[in-house]
Every structure is written in C-alpha cells, then in structure tokens.
PDB file of C-alpha atoms in Angstrom:
ATOM      1  CA  MET A  10      13.771  21.390 -13.158  1.00 51.00           C
ATOM      2  CA  VAL A  11      10.049  21.057 -13.807  1.00 56.00           C
ATOM      3  CA  GLU A  12       8.023  22.365 -10.891  1.00 63.00           C
ATOM      4  CA  GLY A  13       6.625  19.623  -8.658  1.00 61.00           C
ATOM      5  CA  VAL A  14       9.044  16.859  -9.622  1.00 60.00           C
ATOM      6  CA  GLU A  15      12.005  17.715  -7.424  1.00 65.00           C
ATOM      7  CA  HIS A  16      11.435  14.551  -5.313  1.00 63.00           C
ATOM      8  CA  VAL A  17      10.842  12.115  -8.178  1.00 62.00           C
ATOM      9  CA  GLY A  18      14.272  10.553  -7.745  1.00 61.00           C
ATOM     10  CA  ASP A  19      13.552   9.909  -4.062  1.00 63.00           C
ATOM     11  CA  GLY A  20      10.250   8.267  -4.965  1.00 61.00           C
ATOM     12  CA  VAL A  21      11.812   6.036  -7.596  1.00 57.00           C
ATOM     13  CA  VAL A  22      14.474   4.856  -5.160  1.00 55.00           C
ATOM     14  CA  LEU A  23      11.889   4.216  -2.428  1.00 57.00           C
ATOM     15  CA  ALA A  24       9.573   2.387  -4.808  1.00 54.00           C
ATOM     16  CA  GLN A  25      12.354   0.107  -5.981  1.00 51.00           C
ATOM     17  CA  TYR A  26      14.134  -0.344  -2.645  1.00 50.00           C
ATOM     18  CA  GLY A  27      14.237  -4.009  -1.810  1.00 49.00           C
ATOM     19  CA  ILE A  28      13.390  -5.230  -5.281  1.00 54.00           C
ATOM     20  CA  SER A  29      16.739  -4.032  -6.576  1.00 54.00           C
ATOM     21  CA  THR A  30      18.766  -4.916  -3.492  1.00 57.00           C
ATOM     22  CA  PRO A  31      21.698  -7.036  -4.692  1.00 60.00           C
ATOM     23  CA  GLY A  32      21.545 -10.659  -3.617  1.00 58.00           C
ATOM     24  CA  ARG A  33      17.925 -10.677  -2.498  1.00 55.00           C
ATOM     25  CA  TYR A  34      14.411 -10.140  -3.749  1.00 55.00           C
ATOM     26  CA  LYS A  35      12.068  -8.230  -1.526  1.00 58.00           C
ATOM     27  CA  ALA A  36       8.731  -6.953  -2.729  1.00 73.00           C
ATOM     28  CA  SER A  37       6.393  -5.136  -0.388  1.00 85.00           C
ATOM     29  CA  ILE A  38       3.347  -6.192   1.577  1.00 94.00           C
ATOM     30  CA  ILE A  39       1.358  -4.113  -0.922  1.00 95.00           C
ATOM     31  CA  HIS A  40       2.300  -6.624  -3.629  1.00 93.00           C
ATOM     32  CA  ALA A  41       0.761  -9.416  -1.558  1.00 95.00           C
ATOM     33  CA  PHE A  42      -2.460  -7.408  -1.394  1.00 96.00           C
ATOM     34  CA  GLY A  43      -2.366  -6.904  -5.165  1.00 94.00           C
ATOM     35  CA  HIS A  44      -1.942 -10.622  -5.730  1.00 93.00           C
ATOM     36  CA  GLY A  45      -5.137 -11.266  -3.780  1.00 94.00           C
ATOM     37  CA  PHE A  46      -7.029  -9.807  -6.713  1.00 93.00           C
ATOM     38  CA  SER A  47      -4.836 -10.828  -9.636  1.00 87.00           C
ATOM     39  CA  HIS A  48      -6.164 -14.349 -10.172  1.00 81.00           C
ATOM     40  CA  ASP A  49      -9.918 -13.813 -10.067  1.00 87.00           C
ATOM     41  CA  TYR A  50     -10.440 -10.242 -11.239  1.00 91.00           C
ATOM     42  CA  ASP A  51      -9.765  -8.518 -14.521  1.00 90.00           C
ATOM     43  CA  VAL A  52      -8.216  -5.433 -12.986  1.00 92.00           C
ATOM     44  CA  HIS A  53      -4.651  -4.209 -13.317  1.00 91.00           C
ATOM     45  CA  GLN A  54      -2.615  -4.960 -10.211  1.00 89.00           C
ATOM     46  CA  GLY A  55      -1.369  -1.351 -10.214  1.00 91.00           C
ATOM     47  CA  THR A  56      -4.950  -0.174  -9.855  1.00 95.00           C
ATOM     48  CA  ILE A  57      -5.390  -2.408  -6.810  1.00 96.00           C
ATOM     49  CA  HIS A  58      -2.113  -1.097  -5.398  1.00 95.00           C
ATOM     50  CA  ALA A  59      -3.355   2.474  -5.852  1.00 96.00           C
ATOM     51  CA  VAL A  60      -6.521   1.737  -3.895  1.00 97.00           C
ATOM     52  CA  VAL A  61      -5.057  -0.337  -1.068  1.00 98.00           C
ATOM     53  CA  ALA A  62      -1.613   1.238  -0.583  1.00 97.00           C
ATOM     54  CA  PRO A  63      -2.752   4.036   1.755  1.00 98.00           C
ATOM     55  CA  HIS A  64      -4.694   1.559   3.882  1.00 98.00           C
ATOM     56  CA  VAL A  65      -1.871  -0.985   3.952  1.00 98.00           C
ATOM     57  CA  LEU A  66       0.577   1.740   4.959  1.00 97.00           C
ATOM     58  CA  ARG A  67      -1.671   2.813   7.835  1.00 98.00           C
ATOM     59  CA  PHE A  68      -1.903  -0.843   8.907  1.00 98.00           C
ATOM     60  CA  VAL A  69       1.885  -1.177   8.814  1.00 98.00           C
ATOM     61  CA  PHE A  70       2.464   2.162  10.575  1.00 98.00           C
ATOM     62  CA  GLU A  71       0.161   1.100  13.417  1.00 98.00           C
ATOM     63  CA  GLN A  72       2.595  -1.744  14.149  1.00 98.00           C
ATOM     64  CA  VAL A  73       6.084  -0.660  13.084  1.00 98.00           C
ATOM     65  CA  ASP A  74       8.023   2.362  11.841  1.00 96.00           C
ATOM     66  CA  GLY A  75       7.828   1.181   8.228  1.00 94.00           C
ATOM     67  CA  SER A  76      10.278   3.839   6.955  1.00 93.00           C
ATOM     68  CA  ARG A  77       7.641   6.528   7.506  1.00 96.00           C
ATOM     69  CA  THR A  78      10.229   9.309   7.774  1.00 96.00           C
ATOM     70  CA  ALA A  79      11.884   8.395   4.482  1.00 94.00           C
ATOM     71  CA  LEU A  80       8.521   8.129   2.746  1.00 94.00           C
ATOM     72  CA  ALA A  81       7.273  11.434   4.169  1.00 95.00           C
ATOM     73  CA  ARG A  82      10.533  13.150   3.171  1.00 95.00           C
ATOM     74  CA  ALA A  83      10.304  11.697  -0.354  1.00 94.00           C
ATOM     75  CA  PHE A  84       6.914  13.349  -0.737  1.00 94.00           C
ATOM     76  CA  GLY A  85       8.317  16.683   0.414  1.00 93.00           C
ATOM     77  CA  ALA A  86       6.932  16.712   3.955  1.00 93.00           C
ATOM     78  CA  ARG A  87       8.808  18.464   6.729  1.00 90.00           C
ATOM     79  CA  THR A  88      10.174  15.766   8.983  1.00 92.00           C
ATOM     80  CA  GLU A  89      11.958  17.773  11.691  1.00 90.00           C
ATOM     81  CA  ALA A  90      10.103  18.015  15.016  1.00 81.00           C
ATOM     82  CA  THR A  91       7.256  15.910  13.651  1.00 89.00           C
ATOM     83  CA  ASP A  92       5.783  13.046  15.656  1.00 95.00           C
ATOM     84  CA  ASP A  93       5.353   9.496  14.354  1.00 95.00           C
ATOM     85  CA  GLY A  94       1.651   9.938  13.620  1.00 96.00           C
ATOM     86  CA  GLU A  95       2.236  13.076  11.563  1.00 96.00           C
ATOM     87  CA  LEU A  96       5.025  11.372   9.639  1.00 96.00           C
ATOM     88  CA  ALA A  97       2.798   8.385   8.911  1.00 97.00           C
ATOM     89  CA  GLU A  98      -0.029  10.594   7.676  1.00 96.00           C
ATOM     90  CA  ALA A  99       2.377  12.645   5.530  1.00 97.00           C
ATOM     91  CA  ALA A 100       3.613   9.436   3.885  1.00 96.00           C
ATOM     92  CA  VAL A 101       0.048   8.224   3.310  1.00 97.00           C
ATOM     93  CA  ALA A 102      -1.028  11.624   1.982  1.00 97.00           C
ATOM     94  CA  GLY A 103       1.862  11.553  -0.480  1.00 96.00           C
ATOM     95  CA  VAL A 104       0.816   8.142  -1.780  1.00 97.00           C
ATOM     96  CA  GLU A 105      -2.799   9.311  -2.039  1.00 97.00           C
ATOM     97  CA  SER A 106      -1.745  12.404  -3.979  1.00 96.00           C
ATOM     98  CA  VAL A 107       0.073  10.275  -6.568  1.00 95.00           C
ATOM     99  CA  ARG A 108      -2.980   8.007  -6.896  1.00 96.00           C
ATOM    100  CA  ASP A 109      -5.291  10.994  -7.256  1.00 96.00           C
ATOM    101  CA  ASP A 110      -3.018  12.768  -9.748  1.00 95.00           C
ATOM    102  CA  LEU A 111      -3.056   9.619 -11.887  1.00 94.00           C
ATOM    103  CA  GLY A 112      -6.862   9.524 -11.800  1.00 95.00           C
ATOM    104  CA  LEU A 113      -6.939   6.059 -10.235  1.00 96.00           C
ATOM    105  CA  PRO A 114      -9.819   4.853  -8.046  1.00 96.00           C
ATOM    106  CA  SER A 115      -9.620   5.447  -4.313  1.00 97.00           C
ATOM    107  CA  ARG A 116     -12.086   2.753  -3.189  1.00 98.00           C
ATOM    108  CA  LEU A 117     -12.418  -0.943  -3.906  1.00 98.00           C
ATOM    109  CA  ARG A 118     -16.150  -0.472  -4.452  1.00 97.00           C
ATOM    110  CA  ASP A 119     -15.277   1.563  -7.555  1.00 95.00           C
ATOM    111  CA  ILE A 120     -13.945  -1.567  -9.278  1.00 94.00           C
ATOM    112  CA  ASP A 121     -16.889  -2.830 -11.308  1.00 90.00           C
ATOM    113  CA  GLU A 122     -16.709  -6.585 -10.867  1.00 89.00           C
ATOM    114  CA  LEU A 123     -15.631  -6.587  -7.219  1.00 94.00           C
ATOM    115  CA  ARG A 124     -18.260  -7.434  -4.575  1.00 95.00           C
ATOM    116  CA  GLU A 125     -17.967  -6.706  -0.872  1.00 97.00           C
ATOM    117  CA  ALA A 126     -19.024 -10.287  -0.110  1.00 97.00           C
ATOM    118  CA  SER A 127     -15.742 -11.449  -1.694  1.00 97.00           C
ATOM    119  CA  LEU A 128     -13.518  -9.590   0.768  1.00 98.00           C
ATOM    120  CA  PRO A 129     -13.159 -12.492   3.264  1.00 98.00           C
ATOM    121  CA  SER A 130     -11.946 -14.927   0.591  1.00 97.00           C
ATOM    122  CA  ILE A 131      -9.641 -12.287  -0.906  1.00 97.00           C
ATOM    123  CA  ALA A 132      -8.199 -11.696   2.582  1.00 98.00           C
ATOM    124  CA  VAL A 133      -7.357 -15.394   2.918  1.00 98.00           C
ATOM    125  CA  GLU A 134      -5.648 -15.375  -0.476  1.00 96.00           C
ATOM    126  CA  ILE A 135      -3.607 -12.309   0.526  1.00 97.00           C
ATOM    127  CA  VAL A 136      -2.482 -13.864   3.813  1.00 98.00           C
ATOM    128  CA  GLU A 137      -1.430 -17.042   1.979  1.00 97.00           C
ATOM    129  CA  ASP A 138       0.468 -15.158  -0.738  1.00 95.00           C
ATOM    130  CA  GLY A 139       4.193 -15.862  -0.725  1.00 92.00           C
ATOM    131  CA  LEU A 140       5.036 -12.154  -0.815  1.00 91.00           C
ATOM    132  CA  MET A 141       3.409 -11.695   2.580  1.00 95.00           C
ATOM    133  CA  ASP A 142       6.713 -13.037   3.901  1.00 91.00           C
ATOM    134  CA  ALA A 143       8.268  -9.787   2.644  1.00 87.00           C
ATOM    135  CA  ARG A 144       6.198  -7.683   5.031  1.00 92.00           C
ATOM    136  CA  PRO A 145       8.161  -5.512   7.436  1.00 93.00           C
ATOM    137  CA  GLU A 146       9.487  -7.367  10.454  1.00 94.00           C
ATOM    138  CA  GLY A 147       7.070  -7.022  13.340  1.00 97.00           C
ATOM    139  CA  VAL A 148       3.921  -6.650  11.237  1.00 97.00           C
ATOM    140  CA  ALA A 149       1.438  -9.297  12.354  1.00 97.00           C
ATOM    141  CA  VAL A 150      -1.133 -10.447   9.829  1.00 97.00           C
ATOM    142  CA  ASP A 151      -4.064 -12.809   9.792  1.00 98.00           C
ATOM    143  CA  ALA A 152      -7.169 -13.035   7.631  1.00 98.00           C
ATOM    144  CA  ASP A 153      -9.223 -10.862   9.994  1.00 98.00           C
ATOM    145  CA  ALA A 154      -6.641  -8.077  10.033  1.00 98.00           C
ATOM    146  CA  VAL A 155      -6.264  -8.164   6.253  1.00 98.00           C
ATOM    147  CA  GLU A 156     -10.040  -8.172   5.799  1.00 98.00           C
ATOM    148  CA  GLY A 157     -10.132  -5.086   8.035  1.00 98.00           C
ATOM    149  CA  VAL A 158      -7.690  -3.331   5.711  1.00 98.00           C
ATOM    150  CA  LEU A 159      -9.819  -4.322   2.713  1.00 98.00           C
ATOM    151  CA  ARG A 160     -12.970  -3.033   4.408  1.00 98.00           C
ATOM    152  CA  ASP A 161     -11.204   0.264   5.116  1.00 98.00           C
ATOM    153  CA  ALA A 162     -10.426   0.401   1.382  1.00 98.00           C
ATOM    154  CA  TRP A 163     -13.959  -0.581   0.439  1.00 98.00           C
TER     155      TRP A 163
END
C-alpha cells in the first residue's frame, strides 16, 4: 500500500455514487454549477468543480446532512463523537486537499477570462440547469443563493 492512498477506494465510490446506480442517473449539484460555465467559458469543467466544490458542499451542509459523515470518513477524518459542523468541515477540507494537491485554482477570480460582473448571469444558468434537479432533497436553490455561493468562490 502506498502511503496516503488507503482511502482512494472510498473516494472513488463516493465520487461515482449516484452516477453508477443501476436504473437511474444522478449527477451531483456540483455538476450543475460546472455547467454554468461550460457554454461560455473556455475552462475545463473539472477546474470549475475544483474551485466551487468546497463552497457548494458548505451550501448543501447548511441545509441538509449531504452524506457529510461518509465524505469525512472517506478523507480519513475521525467521525466518532464529532458534531455535524466538524464533520462538514472535515469533508470540505478533504475536497480542498485533493484540489490543492492537484495544483488546481481555489478561486474563480484565478480563471483568466472570468469576470465578477458575470456571476449573476452564471447563477441563473446554474439554477436552470437540468442537473440541479439532482441536488440533495431539501436543498433550496434560487439565483440569489447560487450567486452567493459563486461570490464565496470568487
């Protein structure tokens, strides 16, 4: 076993959960955010995912459980006797560590062609994206909320 990769299998399963569920297709809310940039910007959707995923997860965790324990555990966090906020932050920190280890940008402002003035129209496109229907049950979205997530990522 190579040091540091003991939880890779957990991460792969969590990343694919839903997409590979037999009989149904279920991508994540993060995909809807990525699609908000895919039509008008020449930036890889994975790069957008890397930037927005921590912010989207925080947004989701403010409203619902969002599998925070499973995500935190997959990143090697202790999950016993840990409160919901600590579990959420452990999950987010794990996602951020992957992004950082891959050398991907951590802020939307670091994407050359993107302008802050475009965030409201991008938010509308994200809310209208068909994959937004795949968001976790109980997560309320509107253009203002999505723009808030984008501004946090800015």
